XYZ file of N, CA, C and O in Angstrom:
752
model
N 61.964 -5.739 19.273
C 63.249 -5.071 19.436
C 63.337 -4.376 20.781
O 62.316 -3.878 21.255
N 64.618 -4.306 21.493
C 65.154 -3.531 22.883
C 65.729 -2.870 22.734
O 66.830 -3.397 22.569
N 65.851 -1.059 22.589
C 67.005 -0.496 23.005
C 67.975 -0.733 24.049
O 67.740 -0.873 25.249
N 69.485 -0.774 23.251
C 70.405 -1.332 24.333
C 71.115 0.037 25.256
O 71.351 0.076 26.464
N 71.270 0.763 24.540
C 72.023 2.030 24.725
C 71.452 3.356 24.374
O 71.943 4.324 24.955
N 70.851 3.486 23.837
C 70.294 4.785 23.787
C 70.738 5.047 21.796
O 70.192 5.898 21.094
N 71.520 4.333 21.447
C 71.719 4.448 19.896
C 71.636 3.118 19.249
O 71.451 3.175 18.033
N 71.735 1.834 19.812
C 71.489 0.557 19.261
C 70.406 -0.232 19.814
O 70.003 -0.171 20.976
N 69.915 -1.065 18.781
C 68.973 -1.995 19.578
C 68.889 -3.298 18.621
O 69.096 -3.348 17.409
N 68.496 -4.426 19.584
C 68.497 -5.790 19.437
C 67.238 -6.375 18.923
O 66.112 -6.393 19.420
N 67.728 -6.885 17.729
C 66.332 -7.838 16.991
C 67.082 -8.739 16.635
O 68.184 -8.723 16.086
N 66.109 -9.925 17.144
C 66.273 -11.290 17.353
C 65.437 -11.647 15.794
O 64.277 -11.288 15.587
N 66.206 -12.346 14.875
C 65.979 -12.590 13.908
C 66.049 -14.556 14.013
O 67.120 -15.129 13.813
N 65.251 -15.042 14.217
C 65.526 -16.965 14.184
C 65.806 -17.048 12.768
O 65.162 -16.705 11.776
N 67.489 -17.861 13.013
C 67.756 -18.146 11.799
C 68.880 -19.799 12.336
O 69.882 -19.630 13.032
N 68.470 -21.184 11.875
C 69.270 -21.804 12.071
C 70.381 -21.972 11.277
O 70.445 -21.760 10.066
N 71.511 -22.475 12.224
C 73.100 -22.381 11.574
C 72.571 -23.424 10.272
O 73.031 -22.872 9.273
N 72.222 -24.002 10.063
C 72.131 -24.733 8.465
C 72.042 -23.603 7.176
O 72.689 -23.524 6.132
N 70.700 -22.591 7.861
C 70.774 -21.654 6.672
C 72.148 -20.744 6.829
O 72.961 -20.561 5.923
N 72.217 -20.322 7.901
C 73.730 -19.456 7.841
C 74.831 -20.416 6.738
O 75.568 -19.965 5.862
N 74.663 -21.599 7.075
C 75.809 -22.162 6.295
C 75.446 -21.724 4.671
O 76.164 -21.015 3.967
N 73.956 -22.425 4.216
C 73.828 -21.540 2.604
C 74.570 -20.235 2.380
O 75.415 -20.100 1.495
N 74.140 -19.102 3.387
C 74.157 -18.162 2.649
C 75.868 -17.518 3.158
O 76.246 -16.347 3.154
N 76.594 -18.693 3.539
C 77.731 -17.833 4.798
C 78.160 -16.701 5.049
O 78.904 -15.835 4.588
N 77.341 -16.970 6.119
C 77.955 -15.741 6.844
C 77.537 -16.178 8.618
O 77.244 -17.316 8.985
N 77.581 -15.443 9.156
C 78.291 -15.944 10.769
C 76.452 -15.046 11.552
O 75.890 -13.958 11.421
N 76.123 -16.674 12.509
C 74.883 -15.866 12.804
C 74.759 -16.072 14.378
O 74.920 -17.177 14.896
N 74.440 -14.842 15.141
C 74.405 -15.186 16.966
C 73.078 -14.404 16.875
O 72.219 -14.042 16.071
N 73.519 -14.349 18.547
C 72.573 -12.964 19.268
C 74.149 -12.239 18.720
O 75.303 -12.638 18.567
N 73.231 -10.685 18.512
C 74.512 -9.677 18.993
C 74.610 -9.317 20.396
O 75.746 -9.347 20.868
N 73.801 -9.035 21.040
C 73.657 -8.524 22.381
C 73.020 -9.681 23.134
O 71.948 -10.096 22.693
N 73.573 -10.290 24.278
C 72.790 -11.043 24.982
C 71.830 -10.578 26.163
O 71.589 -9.382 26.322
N 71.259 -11.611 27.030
C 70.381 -10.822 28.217
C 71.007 -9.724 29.095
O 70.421 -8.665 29.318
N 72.143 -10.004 29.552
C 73.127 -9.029 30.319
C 73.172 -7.599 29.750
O 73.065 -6.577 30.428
N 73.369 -7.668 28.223
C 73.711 -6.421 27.368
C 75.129 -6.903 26.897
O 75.778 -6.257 26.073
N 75.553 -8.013 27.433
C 77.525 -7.878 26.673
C 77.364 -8.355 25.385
O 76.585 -9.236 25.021
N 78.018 -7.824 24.827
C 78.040 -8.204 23.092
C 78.600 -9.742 23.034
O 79.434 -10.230 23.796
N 77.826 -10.488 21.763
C 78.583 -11.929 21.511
C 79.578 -11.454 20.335
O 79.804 -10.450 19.659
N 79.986 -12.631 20.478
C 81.266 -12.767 19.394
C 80.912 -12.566 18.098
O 81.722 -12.346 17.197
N 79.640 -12.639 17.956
C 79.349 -12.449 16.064
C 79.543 -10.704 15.930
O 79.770 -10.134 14.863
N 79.413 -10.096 17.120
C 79.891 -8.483 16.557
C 81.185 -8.472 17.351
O 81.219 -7.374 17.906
N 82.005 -9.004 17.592
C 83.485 -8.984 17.554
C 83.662 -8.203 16.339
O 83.116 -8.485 15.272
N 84.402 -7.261 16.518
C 85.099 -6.573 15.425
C 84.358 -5.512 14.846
O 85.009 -4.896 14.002
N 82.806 -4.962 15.096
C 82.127 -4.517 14.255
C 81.983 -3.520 15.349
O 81.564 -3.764 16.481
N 82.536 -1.905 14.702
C 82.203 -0.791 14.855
C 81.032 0.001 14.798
O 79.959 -0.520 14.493
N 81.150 1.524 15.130
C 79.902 2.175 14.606
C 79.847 2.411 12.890
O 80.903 2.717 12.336
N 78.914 2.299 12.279
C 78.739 2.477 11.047
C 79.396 0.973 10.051
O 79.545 0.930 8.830
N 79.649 0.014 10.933
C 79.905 -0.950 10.412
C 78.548 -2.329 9.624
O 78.657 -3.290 8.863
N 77.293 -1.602 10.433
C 76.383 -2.230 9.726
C 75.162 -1.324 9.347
O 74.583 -0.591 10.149
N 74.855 -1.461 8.065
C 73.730 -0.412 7.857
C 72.551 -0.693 7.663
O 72.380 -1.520 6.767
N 71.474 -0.242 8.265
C 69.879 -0.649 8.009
C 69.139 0.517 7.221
O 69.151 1.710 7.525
N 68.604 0.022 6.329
C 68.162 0.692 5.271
C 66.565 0.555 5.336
O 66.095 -0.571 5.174
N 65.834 1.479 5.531
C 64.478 1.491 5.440
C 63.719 1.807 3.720
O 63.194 2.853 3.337
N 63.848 0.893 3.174
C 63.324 1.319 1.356
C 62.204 1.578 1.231
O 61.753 2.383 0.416
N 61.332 0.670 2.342
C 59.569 1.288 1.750
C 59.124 0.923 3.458
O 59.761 0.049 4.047
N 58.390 1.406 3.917
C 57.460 1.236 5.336
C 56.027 1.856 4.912
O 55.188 2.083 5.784
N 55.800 2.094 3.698
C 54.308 2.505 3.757
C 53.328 1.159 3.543
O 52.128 1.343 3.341
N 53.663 0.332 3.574
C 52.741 -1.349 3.866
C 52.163 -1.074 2.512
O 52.710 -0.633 1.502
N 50.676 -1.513 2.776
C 49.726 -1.891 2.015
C 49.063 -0.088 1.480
O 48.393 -0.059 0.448
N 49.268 1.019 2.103
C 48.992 1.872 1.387
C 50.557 2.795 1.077
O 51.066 3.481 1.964
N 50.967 2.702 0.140
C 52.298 3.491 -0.274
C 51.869 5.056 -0.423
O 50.689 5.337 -0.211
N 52.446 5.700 -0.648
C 52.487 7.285 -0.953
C 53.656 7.810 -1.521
O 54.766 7.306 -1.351
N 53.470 8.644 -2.079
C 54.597 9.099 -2.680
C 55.993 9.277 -2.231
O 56.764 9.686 -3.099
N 56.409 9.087 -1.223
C 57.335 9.265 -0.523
C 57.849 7.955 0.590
O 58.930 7.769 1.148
N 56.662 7.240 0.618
C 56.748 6.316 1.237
C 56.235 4.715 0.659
O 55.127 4.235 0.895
N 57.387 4.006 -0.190
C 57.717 2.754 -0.835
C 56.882 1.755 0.207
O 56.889 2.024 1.408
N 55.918 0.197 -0.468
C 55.773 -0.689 0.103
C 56.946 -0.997 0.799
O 58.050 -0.530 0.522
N 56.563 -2.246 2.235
C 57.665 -3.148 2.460
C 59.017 -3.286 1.804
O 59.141 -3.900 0.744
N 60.261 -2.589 2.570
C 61.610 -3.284 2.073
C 62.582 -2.897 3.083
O 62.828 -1.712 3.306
N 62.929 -3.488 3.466
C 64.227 -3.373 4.644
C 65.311 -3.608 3.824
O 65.307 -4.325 2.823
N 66.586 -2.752 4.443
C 67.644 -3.901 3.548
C 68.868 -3.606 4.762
O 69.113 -2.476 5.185
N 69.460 -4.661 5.148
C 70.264 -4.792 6.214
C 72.081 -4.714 5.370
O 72.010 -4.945 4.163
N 72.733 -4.588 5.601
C 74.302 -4.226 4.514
C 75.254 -4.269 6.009
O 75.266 -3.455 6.932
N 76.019 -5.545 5.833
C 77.325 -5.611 6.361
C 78.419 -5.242 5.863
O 79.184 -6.175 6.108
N 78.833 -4.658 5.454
C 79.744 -4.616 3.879
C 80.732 -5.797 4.412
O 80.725 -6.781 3.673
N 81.426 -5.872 5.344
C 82.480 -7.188 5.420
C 82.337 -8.449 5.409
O 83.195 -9.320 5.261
N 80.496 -8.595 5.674
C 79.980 -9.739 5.871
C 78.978 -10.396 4.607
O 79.035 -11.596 4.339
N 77.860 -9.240 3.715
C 77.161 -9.387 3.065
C 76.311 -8.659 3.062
O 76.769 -7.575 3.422
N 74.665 -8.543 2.742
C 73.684 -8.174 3.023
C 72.398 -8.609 2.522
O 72.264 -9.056 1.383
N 71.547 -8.499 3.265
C 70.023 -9.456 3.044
C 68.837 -8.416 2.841
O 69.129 -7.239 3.053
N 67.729 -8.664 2.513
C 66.640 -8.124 2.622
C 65.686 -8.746 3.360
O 65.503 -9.952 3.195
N 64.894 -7.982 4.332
C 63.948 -8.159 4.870
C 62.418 -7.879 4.195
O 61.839 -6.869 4.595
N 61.848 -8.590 3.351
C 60.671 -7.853 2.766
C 61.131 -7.384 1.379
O 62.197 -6.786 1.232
N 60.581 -7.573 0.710
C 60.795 -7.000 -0.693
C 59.319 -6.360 -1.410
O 58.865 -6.756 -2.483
N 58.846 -5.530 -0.741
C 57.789 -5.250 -1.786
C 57.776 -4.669 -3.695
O 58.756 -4.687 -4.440
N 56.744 -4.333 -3.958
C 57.209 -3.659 -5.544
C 57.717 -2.656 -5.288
O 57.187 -1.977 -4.408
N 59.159 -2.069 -6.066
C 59.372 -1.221 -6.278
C 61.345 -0.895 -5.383
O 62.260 -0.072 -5.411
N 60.934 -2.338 -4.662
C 62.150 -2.542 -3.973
C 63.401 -2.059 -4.311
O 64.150 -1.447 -3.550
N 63.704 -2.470 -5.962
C 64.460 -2.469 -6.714
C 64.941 -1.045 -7.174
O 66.134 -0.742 -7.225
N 63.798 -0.102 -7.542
C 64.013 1.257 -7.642
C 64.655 1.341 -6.338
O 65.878 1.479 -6.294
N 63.772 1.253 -4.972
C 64.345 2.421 -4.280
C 66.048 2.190 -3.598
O 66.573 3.016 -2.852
N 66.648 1.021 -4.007
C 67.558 0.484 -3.834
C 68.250 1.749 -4.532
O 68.902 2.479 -3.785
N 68.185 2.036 -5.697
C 68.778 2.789 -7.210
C 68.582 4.107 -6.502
O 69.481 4.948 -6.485
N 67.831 4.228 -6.126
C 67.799 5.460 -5.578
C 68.896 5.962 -4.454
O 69.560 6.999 -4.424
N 68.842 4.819 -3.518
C 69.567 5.239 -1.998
C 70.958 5.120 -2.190
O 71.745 5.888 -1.636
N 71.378 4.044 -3.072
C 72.641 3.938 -3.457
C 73.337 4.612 -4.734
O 74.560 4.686 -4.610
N 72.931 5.013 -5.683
C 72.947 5.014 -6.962
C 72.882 3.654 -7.781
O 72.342 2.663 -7.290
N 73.497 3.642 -9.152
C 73.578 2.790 -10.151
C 74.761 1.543 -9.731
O 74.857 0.330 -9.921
N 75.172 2.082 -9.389
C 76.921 1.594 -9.275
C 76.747 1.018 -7.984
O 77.018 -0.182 -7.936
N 76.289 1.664 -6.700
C 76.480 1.382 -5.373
C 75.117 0.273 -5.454
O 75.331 -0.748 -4.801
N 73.988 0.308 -6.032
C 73.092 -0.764 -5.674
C 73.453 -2.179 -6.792
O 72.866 -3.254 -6.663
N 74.339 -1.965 -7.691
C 74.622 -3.188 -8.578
C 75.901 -3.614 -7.621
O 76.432 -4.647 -8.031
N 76.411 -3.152 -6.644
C 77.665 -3.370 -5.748
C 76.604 -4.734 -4.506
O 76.752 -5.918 -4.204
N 75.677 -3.713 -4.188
C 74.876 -4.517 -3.295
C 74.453 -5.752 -3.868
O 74.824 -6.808 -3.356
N 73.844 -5.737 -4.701
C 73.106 -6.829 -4.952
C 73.980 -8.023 -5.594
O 73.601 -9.195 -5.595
N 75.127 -7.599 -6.108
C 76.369 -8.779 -6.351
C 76.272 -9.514 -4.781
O 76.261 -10.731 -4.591
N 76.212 -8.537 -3.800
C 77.188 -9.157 -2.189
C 75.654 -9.799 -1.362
O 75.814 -9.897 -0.145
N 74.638 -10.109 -1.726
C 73.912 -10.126 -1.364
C 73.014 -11.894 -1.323
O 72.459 -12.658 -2.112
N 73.379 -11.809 0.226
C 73.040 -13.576 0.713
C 71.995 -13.875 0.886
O 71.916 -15.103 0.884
N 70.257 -12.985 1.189
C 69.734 -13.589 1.536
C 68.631 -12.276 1.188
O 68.751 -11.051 1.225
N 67.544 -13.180 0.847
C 66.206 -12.174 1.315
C 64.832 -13.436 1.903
O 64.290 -14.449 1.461
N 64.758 -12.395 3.387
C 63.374 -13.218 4.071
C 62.482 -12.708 3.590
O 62.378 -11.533 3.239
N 61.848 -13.425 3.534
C 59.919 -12.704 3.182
C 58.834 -13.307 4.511
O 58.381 -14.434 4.717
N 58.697 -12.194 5.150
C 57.507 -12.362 6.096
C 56.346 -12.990 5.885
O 56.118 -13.957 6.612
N 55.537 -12.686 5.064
C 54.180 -13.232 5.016
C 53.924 -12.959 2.851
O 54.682 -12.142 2.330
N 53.356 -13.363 2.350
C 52.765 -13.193 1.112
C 51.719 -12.257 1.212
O 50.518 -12.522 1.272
N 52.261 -11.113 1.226
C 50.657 -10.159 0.783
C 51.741 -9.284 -0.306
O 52.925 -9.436 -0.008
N 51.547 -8.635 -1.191
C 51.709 -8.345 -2.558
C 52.870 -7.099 -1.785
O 53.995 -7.052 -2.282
N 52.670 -6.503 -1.048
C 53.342 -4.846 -0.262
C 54.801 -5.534 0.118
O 55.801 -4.817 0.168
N 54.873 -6.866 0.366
C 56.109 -7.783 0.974
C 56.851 -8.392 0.052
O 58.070 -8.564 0.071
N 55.886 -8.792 -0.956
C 56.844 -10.008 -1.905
C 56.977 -9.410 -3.304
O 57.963 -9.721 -3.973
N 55.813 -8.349 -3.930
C 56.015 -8.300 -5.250
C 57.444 -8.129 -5.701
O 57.598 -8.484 -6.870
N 58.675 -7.628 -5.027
C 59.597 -7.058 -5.714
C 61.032 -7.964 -5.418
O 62.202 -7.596 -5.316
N 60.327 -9.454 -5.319
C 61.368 -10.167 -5.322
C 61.964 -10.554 -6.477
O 63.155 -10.367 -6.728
N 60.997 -11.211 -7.353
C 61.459 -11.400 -9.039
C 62.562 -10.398 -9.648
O 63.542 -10.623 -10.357
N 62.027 -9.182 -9.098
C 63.339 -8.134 -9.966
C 64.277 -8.018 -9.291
O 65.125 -7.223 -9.697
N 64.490 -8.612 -8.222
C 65.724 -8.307 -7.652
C 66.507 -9.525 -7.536
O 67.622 -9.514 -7.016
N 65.995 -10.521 -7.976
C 66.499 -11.812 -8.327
C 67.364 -12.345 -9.500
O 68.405 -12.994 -9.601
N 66.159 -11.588 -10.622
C 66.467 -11.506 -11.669
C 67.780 -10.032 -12.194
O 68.510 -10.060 -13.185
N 67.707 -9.123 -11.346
C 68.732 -8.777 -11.860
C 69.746 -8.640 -11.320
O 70.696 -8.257 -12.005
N 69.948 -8.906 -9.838
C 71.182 -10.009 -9.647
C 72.133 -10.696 -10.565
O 73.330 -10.596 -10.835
N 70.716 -11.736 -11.092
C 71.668 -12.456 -11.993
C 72.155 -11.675 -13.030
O 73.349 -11.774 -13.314
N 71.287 -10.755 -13.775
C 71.841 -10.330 -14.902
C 72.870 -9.407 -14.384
O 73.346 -8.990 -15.439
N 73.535 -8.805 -13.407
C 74.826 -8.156 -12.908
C 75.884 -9.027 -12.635
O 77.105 -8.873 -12.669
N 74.947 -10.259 -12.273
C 76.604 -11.131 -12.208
C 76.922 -11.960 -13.203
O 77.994 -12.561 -13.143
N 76.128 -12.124 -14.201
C 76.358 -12.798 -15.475
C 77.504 -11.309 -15.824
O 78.667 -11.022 -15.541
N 76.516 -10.743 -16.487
C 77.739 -9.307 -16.731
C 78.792 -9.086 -16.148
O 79.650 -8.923 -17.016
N 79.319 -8.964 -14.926
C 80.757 -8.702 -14.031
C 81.284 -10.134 -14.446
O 82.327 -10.543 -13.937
N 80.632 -10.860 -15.303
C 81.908 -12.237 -15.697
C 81.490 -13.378 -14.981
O 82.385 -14.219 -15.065
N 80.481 -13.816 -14.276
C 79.957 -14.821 -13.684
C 79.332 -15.896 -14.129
O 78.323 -16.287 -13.543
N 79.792 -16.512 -15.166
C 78.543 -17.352 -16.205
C 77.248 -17.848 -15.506
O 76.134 -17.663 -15.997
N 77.472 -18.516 -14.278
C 76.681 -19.333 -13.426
C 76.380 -18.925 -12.142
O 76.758 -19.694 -11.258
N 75.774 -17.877 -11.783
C 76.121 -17.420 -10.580
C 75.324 -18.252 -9.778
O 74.451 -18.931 -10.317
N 75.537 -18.304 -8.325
C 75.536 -19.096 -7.142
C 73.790 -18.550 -6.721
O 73.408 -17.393 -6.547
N 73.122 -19.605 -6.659
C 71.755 -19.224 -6.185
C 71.380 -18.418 -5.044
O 72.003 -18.666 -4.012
N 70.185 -17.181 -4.978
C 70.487 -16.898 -3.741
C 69.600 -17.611 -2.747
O 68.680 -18.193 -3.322
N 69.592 -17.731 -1.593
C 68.918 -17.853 -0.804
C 67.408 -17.306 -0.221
O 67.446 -16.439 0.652
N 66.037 -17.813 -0.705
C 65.256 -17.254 -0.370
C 64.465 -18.079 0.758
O 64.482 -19.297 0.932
N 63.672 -16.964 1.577
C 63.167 -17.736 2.597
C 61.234 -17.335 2.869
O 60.962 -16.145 3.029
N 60.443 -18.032 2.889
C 59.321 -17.104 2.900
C 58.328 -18.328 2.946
O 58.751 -19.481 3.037
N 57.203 -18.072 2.889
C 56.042 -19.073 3.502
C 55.787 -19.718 1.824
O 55.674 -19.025 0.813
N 55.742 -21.206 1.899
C 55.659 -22.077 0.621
C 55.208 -21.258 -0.106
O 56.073 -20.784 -0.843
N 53.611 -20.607 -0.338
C 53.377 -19.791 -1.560
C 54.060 -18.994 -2.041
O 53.711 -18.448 -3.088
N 55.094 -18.723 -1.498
C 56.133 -17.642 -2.292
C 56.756 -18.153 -3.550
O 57.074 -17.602 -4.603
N 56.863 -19.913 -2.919
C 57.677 -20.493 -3.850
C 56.878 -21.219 -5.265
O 57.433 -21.761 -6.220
N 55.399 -21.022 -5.029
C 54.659 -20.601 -6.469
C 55.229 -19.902 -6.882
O 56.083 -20.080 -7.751
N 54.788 -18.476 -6.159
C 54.914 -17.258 -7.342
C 56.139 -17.457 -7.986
O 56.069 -17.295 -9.204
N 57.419 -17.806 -7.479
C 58.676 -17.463 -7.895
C 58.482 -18.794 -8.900
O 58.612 -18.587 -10.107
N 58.242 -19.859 -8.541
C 58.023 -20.989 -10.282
C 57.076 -20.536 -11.112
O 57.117 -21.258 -12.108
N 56.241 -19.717 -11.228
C 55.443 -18.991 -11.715
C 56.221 -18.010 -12.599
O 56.081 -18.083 -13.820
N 57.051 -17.075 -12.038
C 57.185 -16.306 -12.952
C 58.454 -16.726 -13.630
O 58.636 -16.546 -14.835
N 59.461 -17.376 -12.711
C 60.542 -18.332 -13.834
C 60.451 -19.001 -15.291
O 61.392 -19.202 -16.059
N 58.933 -19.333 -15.510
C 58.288 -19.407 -16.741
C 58.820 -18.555 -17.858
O 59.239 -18.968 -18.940
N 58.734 -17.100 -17.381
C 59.182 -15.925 -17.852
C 60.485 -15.733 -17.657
O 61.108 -15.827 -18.714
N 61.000 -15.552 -16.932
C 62.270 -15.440 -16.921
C 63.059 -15.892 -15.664
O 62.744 -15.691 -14.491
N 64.064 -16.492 -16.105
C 65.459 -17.171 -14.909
C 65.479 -16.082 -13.596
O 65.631 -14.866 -13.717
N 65.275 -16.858 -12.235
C 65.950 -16.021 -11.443
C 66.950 -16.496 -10.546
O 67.511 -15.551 -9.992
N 67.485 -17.883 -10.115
C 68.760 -18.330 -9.804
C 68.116 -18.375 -8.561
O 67.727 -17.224 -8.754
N 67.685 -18.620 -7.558
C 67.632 -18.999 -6.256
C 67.387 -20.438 -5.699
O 67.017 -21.457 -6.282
N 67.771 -20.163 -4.134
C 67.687 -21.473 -3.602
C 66.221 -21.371 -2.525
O 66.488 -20.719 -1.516
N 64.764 -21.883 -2.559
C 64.072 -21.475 -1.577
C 64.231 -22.574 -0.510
O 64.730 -23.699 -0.528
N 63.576 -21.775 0.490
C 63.576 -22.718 1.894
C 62.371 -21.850 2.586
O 62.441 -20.645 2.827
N 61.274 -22.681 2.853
C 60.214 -22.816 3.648
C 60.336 -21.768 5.120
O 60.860 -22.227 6.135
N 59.895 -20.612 5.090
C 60.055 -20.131 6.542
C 59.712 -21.408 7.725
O 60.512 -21.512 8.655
N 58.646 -22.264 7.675
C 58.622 -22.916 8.603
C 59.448 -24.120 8.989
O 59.219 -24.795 9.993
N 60.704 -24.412 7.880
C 61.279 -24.802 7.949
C 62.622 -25.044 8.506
O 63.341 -26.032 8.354
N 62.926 -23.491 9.473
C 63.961 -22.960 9.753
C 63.807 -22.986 11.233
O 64.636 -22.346 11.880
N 62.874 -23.627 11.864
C 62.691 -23.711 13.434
C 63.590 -25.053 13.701
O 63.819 -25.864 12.804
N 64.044 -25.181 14.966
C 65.294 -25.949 15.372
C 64.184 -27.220 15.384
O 64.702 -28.140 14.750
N 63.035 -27.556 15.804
C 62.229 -28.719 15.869
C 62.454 -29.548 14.219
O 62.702 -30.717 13.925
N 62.281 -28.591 13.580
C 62.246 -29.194 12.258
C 63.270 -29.541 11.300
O 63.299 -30.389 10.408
N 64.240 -28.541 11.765
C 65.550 -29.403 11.197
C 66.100 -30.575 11.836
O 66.955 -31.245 11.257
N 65.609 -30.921 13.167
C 65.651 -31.790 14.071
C 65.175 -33.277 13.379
O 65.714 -34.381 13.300
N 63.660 -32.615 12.844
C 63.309 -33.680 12.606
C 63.763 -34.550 10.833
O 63.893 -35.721 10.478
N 63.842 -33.583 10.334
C 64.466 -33.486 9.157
C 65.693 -34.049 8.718
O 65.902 -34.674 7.678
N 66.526 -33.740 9.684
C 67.726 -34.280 10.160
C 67.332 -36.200 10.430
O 67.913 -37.187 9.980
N 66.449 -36.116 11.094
C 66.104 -37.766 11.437
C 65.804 -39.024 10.363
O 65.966 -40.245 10.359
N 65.152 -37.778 9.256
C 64.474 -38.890 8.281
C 65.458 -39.148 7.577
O 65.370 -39.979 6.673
């Protein structure tokens, strides 16, 4: 990441337009080399996007400080998670309330998962799973899979615990999302 201004800064997230198309929503640089804004923050004010820090205590948590969980909130656009460790799900309930985190997780396109170590991924299942069970409830019989992204073993665990219970997603291979490989992918 670069501070651009002294209150914003730029993280370059690789994401190809194929997955943007799954999860739609509209994906650039925001800030280019110069500093001029691209067109994907056309329109987007201060307080128009919110970054949510849920857990940064990694692999040793503390009382105050939740495993792995980012959570990024466009409200006009959607919102994703970066990292889901255990407990994700609480601290969601927490930052928002009852009402404001069952709001989120209806509007919610995407969660990446960095790497598989337990501080990153445990708290994907529950937030998958009760997704669905909020949008079954708000009247959704079938709701729309979400989009997950994370290194193949993720996509054990998650057929793993589907055993147990439904969680509605669509996975896709982090290494799958580099422009070489949809390239090639595209070919076969």
């Amino acid at each position: 990441p670069r501070i651009i201004d002294g209150r914003s800064i730029q993280i370059e997230i690789p994401l190809h337009f194929e997955i943007a198309s799954l999860i739609d929503i509209e994906v650039g640089v925001v800030v280019d080399r110069d500093g001029a804004v691209a067109s994907v923050a056309d329109g987007l004010g201060l307080g128009d996007v919110e970054l949510s820090f849920l857990g940064t205590g990694s692999s040793a948590p503390a009382k105050y400080r939740n495993v792995s969980g980012i959570f990024l909130d466009v409200p006009s656009r959607g919102c994703m998670f970066l990292d889901a460790g255990e407990g994700t799900f609480g601290q969601l309930n927490r930052l928002y309330g009852a009402a404001g985190a069952d709001a989120r997780l209806r509007r919610l396109k995407m969660i990446w998962i960095s790497h598989v170590h337990a501080d990153h991924h445990v708290g994907v299942p529950t937030l998958l799973a009760e997704r669905r069970a909020r949008m079954i409830a708000s009247g959704i019989e079938n709701p729309p899979p979400l989009v997950v992204v994370g290194p193949p073993a993720l996509r054990r665990y998650l057929l793993a615990y589907e055993q147990v219970q439904p969680l509605c997603y669509h996975f896709v291979a982090c290494h799958e999302v580099r422009e070489d490989r949809w390239a090639a992918a595209a070919a076969d």
